[in-house]
Short mmCIF file of C-alpha atoms in Angstrom, two decimals:
data_model
loop_
_atom_site.label_atom_id
_atom_site.label_comp_id
_atom_site.label_asym_id
_atom_site.label_seq_id
_atom_site.Cartn_x
_atom_site.Cartn_y
_atom_site.Cartn_z
CA MET A 31 135.38 160.14 94.41
CA SER A 32 135.24 157.43 91.77
CA SER A 33 133.75 157.97 88.35
CA SER A 34 130.99 155.47 89.04
CA SER A 35 129.68 157.52 91.95
CA ARG A 36 129.42 160.75 90.00
CA GLY A 37 126.28 159.75 88.17
CA PRO A 38 125.33 157.90 85.03
CA GLY A 39 127.40 158.62 81.97
CA ALA A 40 130.54 159.47 83.86
CA GLY A 41 133.49 158.45 81.73
CA ALA A 42 131.41 158.07 78.53
CA ARG A 43 133.23 159.53 75.56
CA ARG A 44 131.45 162.37 73.75
CA ARG A 45 131.65 162.66 70.00
CA ARG A 46 133.28 165.90 68.94
CA THR A 47 132.05 168.21 66.17
CA ARG A 48 133.70 170.39 63.56
CA CYS A 49 135.43 173.58 64.54
CA ARG A 50 134.31 175.22 61.24
CA ARG A 51 137.45 177.38 61.27
CA CYS A 52 140.37 175.19 60.23
CA ARG A 53 141.56 174.81 56.66
CA ALA A 54 139.93 171.41 56.25
CA CYS A 55 136.51 172.57 57.47
CA VAL A 56 136.20 175.57 55.15
CA ARG A 57 137.13 173.74 51.94
CA THR A 58 134.66 171.96 49.65
CA GLU A 59 134.34 168.27 48.89
CA CYS A 60 136.82 166.82 46.41
CA GLY A 61 134.25 164.57 44.73
CA ASP A 62 136.85 161.85 44.04
CA CYS A 63 137.39 159.97 47.33
CA HIS A 64 135.29 156.93 48.20
CA PHE A 65 133.36 158.92 50.82
CA CYS A 66 132.39 161.58 48.22
CA ARG A 67 131.41 158.93 45.69
CA ASP A 68 129.06 157.46 48.27
CA MET A 69 127.26 160.80 48.82
CA LYS A 70 123.86 161.27 47.18
CA LYS A 71 124.90 164.68 45.83
CA PHE A 72 127.58 162.93 43.73
CA GLY A 73 125.31 160.08 42.65
CA GLY A 74 126.12 157.54 45.37
CA PRO A 75 123.78 155.55 47.61
CA GLY A 76 124.57 157.57 50.75
CA ARG A 77 125.23 154.67 53.10
CA MET A 78 128.59 155.54 54.67
CA LYS A 79 127.48 158.89 56.13
CA GLN A 80 131.08 160.11 56.24
CA SER A 81 132.59 163.46 55.28
CA CYS A 82 135.17 163.98 52.56
CA LEU A 83 138.68 162.78 53.32
CA LEU A 84 140.03 166.27 52.68
CA ARG A 85 137.49 167.79 55.11
CA GLN A 86 138.54 165.83 58.21
CA CYS A 87 138.67 168.46 60.98
CA THR A 88 142.09 168.79 62.58
CA ALA A 89 140.81 170.52 65.75
CA PRO A 90 137.39 169.05 66.67
CA VAL A 91 135.54 170.76 69.50
CA LEU A 92 133.08 169.53 72.10
CA PRO A 93 129.40 169.45 71.07
CA HIS A 94 127.12 172.26 72.19
CA THR A 95 125.19 169.80 74.37
CA ALA A 96 128.22 169.00 76.54
CA VAL A 97 127.84 170.01 80.20
CA CYS A 98 129.98 169.75 83.30
CA LEU A 99 129.76 166.45 85.14
CA LEU A 100 129.78 168.18 88.55
CA CYS A 101 127.63 171.29 88.18
CA GLY A 102 125.63 170.32 85.08
CA GLU A 103 126.26 173.65 83.28
CA ALA A 104 127.83 174.41 79.92
CA GLY A 105 131.00 176.35 79.26
CA LYS A 106 130.85 180.01 80.30
CA GLU A 107 134.26 181.24 79.27
CA ASP A 108 132.73 183.95 77.06
CA THR A 109 131.31 185.76 80.07
CA VAL A 110 134.70 186.69 81.54
CA GLU A 111 137.84 188.35 80.21
CA GLY A 112 140.72 187.08 82.33
CA GLU A 113 142.79 184.15 81.12
CA GLU A 114 142.63 182.27 84.41
CA GLU A 115 138.89 182.91 84.75
CA LYS A 116 138.25 181.71 81.19
CA PHE A 117 140.15 178.50 81.89
CA GLY A 118 138.21 177.92 85.10
CA LEU A 119 134.82 178.27 83.33
CA SER A 120 135.63 176.35 80.14
CA LEU A 121 134.78 172.67 79.68
CA MET A 122 137.77 170.31 79.60
CA GLU A 123 137.62 166.67 78.51
CA CYS A 124 140.11 164.21 80.00
CA THR A 125 141.86 161.98 77.46
CA ILE A 126 142.10 159.15 80.02
CA CYS A 127 138.78 158.99 81.91
CA ASN A 128 136.80 161.01 79.27
CA GLU A 129 135.10 163.12 81.98
CA ILE A 130 134.02 166.64 81.02
CA VAL A 131 134.28 169.12 83.90
CA HIS A 132 134.98 172.76 84.67
CA PRO A 133 138.51 173.15 86.10
CA GLY A 134 136.97 175.59 88.56
CA CYS A 135 134.61 172.91 89.85
CA LEU A 136 137.58 170.70 90.78
CA LYS A 137 139.06 173.45 92.99
CA MET A 138 142.48 172.79 91.44
CA GLY A 139 144.90 175.02 89.64
CA LYS A 140 145.83 175.01 86.00
CA ALA A 141 149.29 173.57 86.68
CA GLU A 142 147.95 170.40 88.29
CA GLY A 143 146.54 169.07 84.99
CA VAL A 144 148.38 168.34 81.73
CA ILE A 145 146.80 170.43 78.98
CA ASN A 146 146.82 169.13 75.40
CA ALA A 147 147.69 172.06 73.15
CA GLU A 148 146.89 170.19 69.94
CA ILE A 149 143.16 169.57 70.52
CA PRO A 150 140.86 172.24 72.01
CA ASN A 151 139.33 171.67 75.48
CA CYS A 152 141.43 168.55 76.04
CA TRP A 153 143.69 167.69 78.98
CA GLU A 154 144.70 165.00 81.45
CA CYS A 155 142.69 165.80 84.56
CA PRO A 156 144.53 166.30 87.90
CA ARG A 157 142.94 163.18 89.40
CA CYS A 158 144.30 160.92 86.62
CA THR A 159 147.67 162.70 86.80
CA GLN A 160 147.93 162.11 90.55
CA GLU A 161 146.96 158.45 90.20
CA GLY A 162 149.56 158.01 87.44
CA ARG A 163 147.10 156.68 84.87
CA THR A 164 147.88 157.06 81.17
CA SER A 165 145.90 156.13 78.10
CA LYS A 166 148.82 154.44 76.31
CA LYS A 167 152.34 153.43 77.13
CA PRO A 168 154.70 156.20 76.06
CA LYS A 169 157.06 155.33 73.27
CA PRO A 170 160.79 155.89 73.77
CA PRO A 171 161.96 159.18 72.29
CA LEU A 172 163.97 159.20 69.09
CA ALA A 173 167.61 159.88 69.87
CA SER A 174 169.51 162.23 67.61
CA ALA A 175 173.25 162.25 67.15
CA GLU A 176 173.44 166.04 67.14
CA GLY A 177 170.70 167.11 69.52
CA PRO A 178 168.60 166.03 72.49
CA ALA A 179 165.87 163.42 72.36
CA VAL A 180 162.67 164.33 70.55
CA PRO A 181 159.61 163.78 72.79
CA SER A 182 156.98 161.36 71.51
CA PRO A 183 153.73 162.89 70.24
CA SER A 184 150.47 162.58 72.12
CA PRO A 185 148.07 159.67 71.41
CA GLN A 186 145.64 162.00 69.62
CA ARG A 187 148.44 163.26 67.42
CA GLU A 188 149.54 159.72 66.58
CA LYS A 189 145.98 158.74 65.71
CA LEU A 190 145.65 161.75 63.43
CA GLU A 191 148.95 160.94 61.75
CA ARG A 192 147.95 157.31 61.16
CA PHE A 193 144.65 158.41 59.66
CA LYS A 194 146.35 160.82 57.27
CA ARG A 195 148.89 158.23 56.18
CA MET A 196 146.04 155.81 55.48
CA CYS A 197 144.29 158.47 53.37
CA GLN A 198 147.46 159.04 51.37
CA LEU A 199 147.93 155.34 50.70
CA LEU A 200 144.30 154.73 49.73
CA GLU A 201 143.37 157.83 47.79
CA ARG A 202 146.73 159.29 46.66
CA VAL A 203 145.68 162.78 47.68
CA PRO A 204 148.21 165.39 48.85
CA ASP A 205 148.09 166.20 52.54
CA THR A 206 147.04 169.83 52.86
CA SER A 207 147.61 170.17 56.59
CA SER A 208 150.95 171.07 58.07
CA SER A 209 150.93 168.27 60.65
CA SER A 210 152.40 165.66 58.31
CA SER A 211 155.12 168.05 57.21
CA ASP A 212 155.98 168.65 60.87
CA SER A 213 156.28 164.92 61.54
CA ASP A 214 158.40 164.47 58.42
CA SER A 215 160.68 167.29 59.48
CA ASP A 216 161.07 165.64 62.89
CA SER A 217 162.00 162.37 61.25
CA ASP A 218 164.44 164.11 58.94
CA SER A 219 166.06 165.99 61.82
CA SER A 220 166.47 162.78 63.83
CA GLY A 221 168.31 161.05 61.02
CA THR A 222 170.64 163.81 59.87
CA SER A 223 173.80 161.96 60.90
CA LEU A 224 173.99 159.31 58.20
CA SER A 225 176.97 157.33 57.02
CA GLU A 226 179.59 159.05 54.96
CA ASP A 227 179.19 156.68 52.00
CA GLU A 228 175.70 158.12 51.31
CA ALA A 229 175.40 160.32 48.23
CA PRO A 230 175.25 164.00 49.21
CA GLY A 231 171.90 165.76 48.93
CA GLU A 232 169.76 162.60 48.82
CA ALA A 233 168.70 162.66 52.47
CA ARG A 234 167.56 166.28 52.34
CA ASN A 235 165.79 166.55 48.99
CA GLY A 236 163.92 163.25 49.44
CA ARG A 237 165.04 161.64 46.14
CA ARG A 238 165.37 157.87 45.99
CA PRO A 239 169.02 156.74 45.89
CA ALA A 240 170.34 154.41 43.27
CA ARG A 241 169.93 150.68 43.92
CA GLY A 242 172.92 149.34 45.81
CA SER A 243 174.50 152.74 46.36
CA SER A 244 173.25 153.22 49.90
CA GLY A 245 171.53 151.31 52.68
CA GLU A 246 168.76 153.86 52.93
CA LYS A 247 165.33 152.99 51.62
CA GLU A 248 162.57 155.56 51.41
CA ASN A 249 158.98 154.55 51.92
CA ARG A 250 155.82 156.27 50.87
CA GLY A 251 155.35 158.14 54.10
CA GLY A 252 158.67 159.94 53.84
CA ARG A 253 160.40 158.10 56.75
CA ARG A 254 163.71 156.33 56.27
CA ALA A 255 165.13 153.10 57.67
CA VAL A 256 168.89 153.34 58.21
CA ARG A 257 170.98 150.17 58.35
CA PRO A 258 172.83 149.42 61.59
CA GLY A 259 176.24 150.96 61.99
CA SER A 260 175.46 154.07 60.00
CA GLY A 261 175.17 156.31 63.04
CA GLY A 262 171.42 157.00 62.81
CA PRO A 263 168.38 155.41 64.43
CA LEU A 264 166.61 152.36 63.05
CA LEU A 265 162.94 153.16 62.55
CA SER A 266 160.69 150.13 62.87
CA TRP A 267 157.83 151.18 60.55
CA PRO A 268 157.58 150.26 57.73
CA LEU A 269 160.44 147.82 57.13
CA GLY A 270 159.37 146.49 53.73
CA PRO A 271 159.62 148.35 50.43
CA ALA A 272 156.87 150.63 49.24
CA PRO A 273 153.92 148.80 47.62
CA PRO A 274 153.46 149.26 43.89
CA PRO A 275 151.10 152.11 42.90
CA ARG A 276 147.51 151.10 42.38
CA PRO A 277 146.23 151.46 38.83
CA PRO A 278 143.65 154.21 38.37
CA GLN A 279 140.11 152.96 38.74
CA LEU A 280 138.14 153.60 35.58
CA GLU A 281 134.40 153.97 35.52
CA ARG A 282 132.88 150.56 35.07
CA HIS A 283 129.83 150.03 32.91
CA VAL A 284 127.82 146.86 32.76
CA VAL A 285 127.24 146.04 29.10
CA ARG A 286 124.55 143.54 28.32
CA PRO A 287 126.03 140.71 26.22
CA PRO A 288 124.47 140.00 22.83
CA PRO A 289 122.21 136.97 22.44
CA ARG A 290 124.01 133.70 22.00
CA SER A 291 122.34 133.01 18.66
CA PRO A 292 120.91 135.38 16.05
CA GLU A 293 117.21 136.01 16.08
CA PRO A 294 115.30 133.49 13.98
CA ASP A 295 113.86 134.67 10.68
CA THR A 296 110.84 132.38 10.92
CA LEU A 297 108.42 131.31 13.61
CA PRO A 298 108.66 127.58 14.43
CA LEU A 299 105.35 125.82 14.99
CA ALA A 300 104.51 122.95 17.30
CA ALA A 301 104.22 120.50 14.37
CA GLY A 302 107.87 121.09 13.47
CA SER A 303 107.34 123.31 10.42
CA ASP A 304 107.81 127.07 10.17
CA HIS A 305 105.15 129.73 9.83
CA PRO A 306 104.92 131.09 6.28
CA LEU A 307 105.25 134.72 7.41
CA PRO A 308 108.89 135.82 7.82
CA ARG A 309 110.23 138.01 10.61
CA ALA A 310 110.01 141.24 8.59
CA ALA A 311 106.30 140.69 8.02
CA TRP A 312 105.68 140.00 11.69
CA LEU A 313 107.50 143.23 12.62
CA ARG A 314 105.24 145.22 10.30
CA VAL A 315 102.25 143.75 12.09
CA PHE A 316 103.76 144.53 15.49
CA GLN A 317 104.29 148.17 14.49
CA HIS A 318 100.52 148.71 14.63
CA LEU A 319 100.34 147.62 18.26
CA GLY A 320 100.73 149.70 21.38
CA PRO A 321 103.00 149.05 24.36
CA ARG A 322 100.37 147.00 26.23
CA GLU A 323 99.64 144.77 23.23
CA LEU A 324 103.35 144.25 22.60
CA CYS A 325 103.84 143.12 26.22
CA VAL A 326 101.04 140.60 25.74
CA CYS A 327 102.66 139.31 22.53
CA MET A 328 105.97 138.85 24.34
CA ARG A 329 104.29 136.23 26.56
CA VAL A 330 103.20 134.07 23.64
CA CYS A 331 106.49 132.39 22.85
CA ARG A 332 110.22 132.94 23.05
CA THR A 333 110.53 133.91 19.39
CA TRP A 334 107.91 136.63 19.67
CA SER A 335 109.51 137.83 22.88
CA ARG A 336 112.83 138.36 21.09
CA TRP A 337 111.18 139.98 18.10
CA CYS A 338 109.20 142.41 20.26
CA TYR A 339 112.43 143.84 21.68
CA ASP A 340 113.22 145.39 18.30
CA LYS A 341 113.92 149.09 18.76
CA ARG A 342 111.75 149.97 15.75
CA LEU A 343 108.71 148.95 17.81
CA TRP A 344 109.65 151.26 20.68
CA PRO A 345 110.35 154.71 19.19
CA ARG A 346 109.05 156.39 22.36
CA MET A 347 108.83 155.21 25.97
CA ASP A 348 106.81 157.07 28.58
CA LEU A 349 107.72 156.57 32.27
CA SER A 350 106.31 159.87 33.51
CA ARG A 351 104.52 160.38 36.82
CA ARG A 352 106.21 157.39 38.48
CA LYS A 353 107.46 157.81 42.02
CA SER A 354 110.37 155.40 41.67
CA LEU A 355 112.15 153.58 38.84
CA THR A 356 113.18 150.00 39.56
CA PRO A 357 116.25 148.29 38.05
CA PRO A 358 114.08 145.99 35.83
CA MET A 359 112.43 149.08 34.36
CA LEU A 360 115.79 150.69 33.60
CA SER A 361 117.20 147.53 32.02
CA GLY A 362 114.03 147.21 29.93
CA VAL A 363 114.50 150.74 28.62
CA VAL A 364 118.12 150.06 27.68
CA ARG A 365 117.23 146.81 25.92
CA ARG A 366 114.58 148.50 23.75
CA GLN A 367 116.80 151.52 22.82
CA PRO A 368 114.05 154.15 22.31
CA ARG A 369 114.61 157.38 20.40
CA ALA A 370 112.39 159.40 22.78
CA LEU A 371 112.27 158.95 26.56
CA ASP A 372 109.85 160.74 28.89
CA LEU A 373 110.94 160.86 32.55
CA SER A 374 108.94 163.93 33.54
CA TRP A 375 107.80 164.26 37.15
CA THR A 376 109.54 161.05 38.24
CA GLY A 377 111.82 160.29 41.16
CA VAL A 378 114.76 159.31 38.98
CA SER A 379 118.11 159.75 40.72
CA LYS A 380 121.33 161.10 39.26
CA LYS A 381 122.94 157.66 39.29
CA GLN A 382 120.00 156.10 37.43
CA LEU A 383 119.89 158.86 34.83
CA MET A 384 123.63 158.65 34.23
CA TRP A 385 123.34 154.87 33.87
CA LEU A 386 120.60 155.31 31.27
CA LEU A 387 122.27 158.06 29.23
CA ASN A 388 125.55 156.16 28.96
CA ARG A 389 123.66 153.25 27.34
CA LEU A 390 121.24 155.21 25.10
CA GLN A 391 123.63 156.71 22.57
CA GLY A 392 120.86 157.00 19.95
CA LEU A 393 118.50 159.02 22.18
CA GLN A 394 117.05 162.00 20.31
CA GLU A 395 114.37 163.33 22.67
CA LEU A 396 114.68 163.54 26.46
CA VAL A 397 111.94 164.96 28.70
CA LEU A 398 112.96 165.73 32.30
CA SER A 399 110.37 168.33 33.26
CA GLY A 400 109.51 168.48 36.94
CA CYS A 401 112.58 166.57 38.14
CA SER A 402 115.09 167.93 40.64
CA TRP A 403 118.37 169.49 39.55
CA LEU A 404 120.26 166.95 41.64
CA SER A 405 119.22 164.24 39.16
CA VAL A 406 119.26 166.46 36.04
CA SER A 407 122.89 167.36 36.75
CA ALA A 408 123.81 163.97 35.28
CA LEU A 409 123.53 165.66 31.86
CA GLY A 410 126.80 167.43 32.60
CA SER A 411 128.79 164.17 32.55
CA ALA A 412 126.92 162.03 30.00
CA PRO A 413 127.54 162.11 26.23
CA LEU A 414 124.47 162.88 24.13
CA PRO A 415 125.62 162.97 20.51
CA ALA A 416 122.20 162.42 18.89
CA LEU A 417 120.05 164.58 21.19
CA ARG A 418 117.70 166.95 19.33
CA LEU A 419 115.03 167.81 21.92
CA LEU A 420 115.64 168.55 25.61
CA ASP A 421 112.78 169.40 27.97
CA LEU A 422 113.85 170.99 31.29
CA ARG A 423 110.61 172.75 32.21
CA TRP A 424 109.90 173.48 35.85
CA ILE A 425 113.15 172.02 37.17
CA GLU A 426 113.58 172.71 40.88
CA ASP A 427 116.42 174.80 42.33
CA VAL A 428 118.05 175.89 39.07
CA LYS A 429 120.37 178.89 39.18
CA ASP A 430 122.74 180.53 36.72
CA SER A 431 125.64 178.42 37.98
CA GLN A 432 123.79 175.16 37.22
CA LEU A 433 122.81 176.32 33.74
CA ARG A 434 126.40 177.37 33.10
CA GLU A 435 127.57 173.89 34.09
CA LEU A 436 125.10 172.38 31.63
CA LEU A 437 125.80 174.71 28.70
CA LEU A 438 129.59 175.00 28.86
CA PRO A 439 131.81 172.40 27.15
CA PRO A 440 132.99 169.54 29.37
CA PRO A 441 136.21 170.42 31.23
CA ASP A 442 137.57 166.85 31.18
CA THR A 443 138.64 166.71 27.55
CA LYS A 444 141.52 164.46 26.65
CA PRO A 445 144.99 165.97 26.11
CA GLY A 446 145.52 167.08 22.55
CA GLN A 447 141.88 167.73 21.79
CA THR A 448 141.05 171.31 20.90
CA GLU A 449 137.33 170.82 20.34
CA SER A 450 135.29 173.11 22.58
CA ARG A 451 131.80 172.06 21.56
CA GLY A 452 129.10 172.42 24.18
CA ARG A 453 126.80 169.62 25.21
CA LEU A 454 123.79 171.21 23.44
CA GLN A 455 125.43 172.01 20.10
CA GLY A 456 123.10 169.71 18.16
CA VAL A 457 119.88 170.44 20.06
CA ALA A 458 117.14 171.90 17.85
CA GLU A 459 114.35 172.30 20.43
CA LEU A 460 114.91 173.44 24.02
CA ARG A 461 112.19 173.92 26.62
CA LEU A 462 113.11 176.01 29.66
CA ALA A 463 109.70 177.11 30.93
CA GLY A 464 109.47 178.17 34.56
CA LEU A 465 113.23 178.50 35.16
CA GLU A 466 115.02 181.49 36.66
CA LEU A 467 116.78 182.27 33.39
CA THR A 468 118.71 185.56 33.35
CA ASP A 469 120.37 187.44 30.51
CA ALA A 470 123.76 185.98 31.46
CA SER A 471 122.45 182.45 30.95
CA LEU A 472 120.76 183.55 27.74
CA ARG A 473 124.10 184.73 26.33
CA LEU A 474 125.62 181.32 27.07
CA LEU A 475 122.61 179.69 25.42
CA LEU A 476 123.12 181.72 22.24
CA ARG A 477 126.80 180.82 22.17
CA HIS A 478 126.66 177.09 22.91
CA ALA A 479 123.28 176.15 21.32
CA PRO A 480 123.39 177.88 17.93
CA GLN A 481 121.10 175.44 16.07
CA LEU A 482 117.92 176.04 18.03
CA SER A 483 114.77 176.31 15.93
CA ALA A 484 112.24 176.07 18.80
CA LEU A 485 112.75 177.78 22.16
CA ASP A 486 110.34 177.77 25.09
CA LEU A 487 110.94 180.53 27.66
CA SER A 488 107.39 180.77 28.96
CA HIS A 489 106.82 181.83 32.58
CA CYS A 490 110.46 182.86 33.05
CA ALA A 491 110.23 185.73 35.51
CA HIS A 492 113.50 187.42 34.45
CA VAL A 493 112.85 187.49 30.68
CA GLY A 494 112.09 191.01 29.44
CA ASP A 495 112.78 193.42 26.61
CA PRO A 496 116.61 193.10 26.91
CA SER A 497 116.25 189.34 26.51
CA VAL A 498 114.31 189.78 23.26
CA HIS A 499 117.01 192.17 22.06
CA LEU A 500 119.64 189.48 22.73
CA LEU A 501 117.65 186.87 20.80
CA THR A 502 117.16 189.12 17.76
CA ALA A 503 120.52 190.93 17.76
CA PRO A 504 122.58 190.89 14.53
CA THR A 505 125.23 188.72 16.25
CA SER A 506 122.69 186.19 17.50
CA PRO A 507 122.77 182.83 15.65
CA LEU A 508 119.09 182.25 16.50
CA ARG A 509 118.04 185.23 14.45
CA GLU A 510 118.11 183.13 11.27
CA THR A 511 117.20 179.72 12.72
CA LEU A 512 114.36 180.47 15.17
CA VAL A 513 110.99 179.14 13.98
CA HIS A 514 108.95 178.67 17.18
CA LEU A 515 109.26 181.02 20.16
CA ASN A 516 107.14 180.75 23.30
CA LEU A 517 107.20 183.74 25.65
CA ALA A 518 103.83 183.21 27.33
CA GLY A 519 103.62 184.44 30.91
CA CYS A 520 106.70 186.69 30.72
CA HIS A 521 105.31 189.73 32.53
CA ARG A 522 108.33 191.97 31.90
CA LEU A 523 107.68 192.19 28.16
CA THR A 524 106.29 195.49 26.89
CA ASP A 525 105.08 196.84 23.56
CA HIS A 526 108.56 198.20 22.80
CA CYS A 527 109.94 194.71 22.12
CA LEU A 528 107.35 193.75 19.45
CA PRO A 529 109.11 195.43 16.48
CA LEU A 530 112.24 193.42 17.30
CA PHE A 531 110.55 190.18 16.19
CA ARG A 532 110.57 191.45 12.59
CA ARG A 533 114.29 190.64 12.52
CA CYS A 534 113.51 186.88 12.51
CA PRO A 535 112.51 186.00 8.93
CA ARG A 536 111.79 182.30 9.61
CA LEU A 537 109.53 182.86 12.62
CA ARG A 538 106.29 180.87 12.21
CA ARG A 539 104.86 180.76 15.74
CA LEU A 540 105.05 183.42 18.43
CA ASP A 541 103.18 182.87 21.71
CA LEU A 542 102.73 186.02 23.81
CA ARG A 543 99.68 184.98 25.80
CA SER A 544 99.35 185.96 29.47
CA CYS A 545 101.85 188.84 29.05
CA ARG A 546 100.23 191.56 31.12
CA GLN A 547 102.09 194.59 29.75
CA LEU A 548 101.48 193.71 26.09
CA SER A 549 98.43 195.35 24.55
CA PRO A 550 96.26 193.43 22.06
CA GLU A 551 96.42 196.38 19.63
CA ALA A 552 100.22 196.23 19.44
CA CYS A 553 100.07 192.46 18.83
CA ALA A 554 97.51 193.03 16.08
CA ARG A 555 99.79 195.57 14.38
CA LEU A 556 102.69 193.07 14.53
CA ALA A 557 100.45 190.37 13.06
CA ALA A 558 99.41 192.63 10.19
CA ALA A 559 102.95 193.70 9.36
CA GLY A 560 104.80 190.50 10.30
CA PRO A 561 108.33 189.61 9.30
CA PRO A 562 108.17 188.71 5.56
CA GLY A 563 104.39 188.03 5.64
CA PRO A 564 101.41 188.65 7.91
CA PHE A 565 100.46 186.40 10.81
CA ARG A 566 97.06 185.06 11.71
CA CYS A 567 95.74 185.22 15.27
CA PRO A 568 93.51 182.26 16.23
CA GLU A 569 93.74 183.50 19.85
CA GLU A 570 94.61 186.80 21.42
CA LYS A 571 98.41 187.37 21.49
CA LEU A 572 99.07 184.09 19.63
CA LEU A 573 100.66 184.70 16.23
CA LEU A 574 100.82 181.88 13.67
CA LYS A 575 101.98 181.79 10.07
CA ASP A 576 101.21 179.05 7.60
CA SER A 577 104.32 177.49 6.14
#
């Protein structure tokens, strides 16, 4: 029976899925190949839809939707125990006609088909074997001077080998699978009988011989081309020398060029004369205008448009509550160079945030409350030397591992540098309300953010009396620097932690509102005693001290 008469879809190739058991499937993404850089989790656009080069499955299996072409049922090899019965009920895909059938449905034995031991559920069906059809012309075996001929690998094996060699040439990553080492060992064994004028030890240890000392040239894939008359085979690929190594690709940043001419100091008029007010006087006038009025002034003339881009007129830019940020908006932010930037509750991506932070070296205040951790993780790879305030309230999906990545010093320091400063060493105010902050993360915070004067831990479900003990311990650097502390909504706090706040002499504001287990009487006693002086309570459980 022909394949066309077996129904629609006969002979259509099915896409295989991961086995989830091999070494490549269980490893994580490398984050460096061009497929990883395209992923959204690493800041890419996500257009290729390909897996990491190091996670290419070496033994792909049939999808769970695959059924037999004859009986229409899936594989049932798990229902029996015998080897022959399992083979008869398992689905097998032919490498020639691509038909998926049960061997038991063909009423043929196991010996009548050619089983591929390298790929699961793959064979050459008995019908294609009897008709003498093959997918590719077999290559002649490599003859060896000391042993029998080495059989040529299967087409699937050759395709896998070509793909791995391409990955090595493009990405310069080491091949973790053992298939390439097997093919290299086969090539080495086939060319063991070399000429006697070759230097001893060079063919086995893989070192490149001296120029002119031997006719052997070693390419990047590890195969060798032996000149005629030397007693070994002449391999046809590749014949040319190895290409020069590609230079490492550095991260490219688009830097806006400066204006062609300096900004004018005076405003030219239509009559040809200049306005009597200089540029400094106009800037003082512009400082009393808001963002909307400044945008209107930029439409008046070209001179005003250039003057209104002065960063002194834009100390703070608010882009909060916007669903998406367009490239003109981002370039406008970079051109104005604000000191404070509010991106709270926006749909900013990791790539956009990294692009902004690399161009705002003078940024002092950054508000990212309500954003996702996938975009906030750009803080781990962006330098922020002037940052003083960081707002990370109500960030989604934040765990201890993410906070550790943010607080620890960057691992990619240059050789010779011994500085182990964290990314938040200079931050004076940190807002972490609504995060799942544990005591382990709090210890890292005390170690790598020692200059905090204002700390917001409100509505953190895991903050309790041990956390207050860590903040006010004798070894804590925040004991002498903490001025404002917000612990509102921390329901694990009890009256036993209130005397610990007397250890902070510079404390001026303590917010304990909405703490269920704290009694108003205990808060009143703390307000009357205070650290060096008494507090005043404008609201219940809110302690303030006049400076």
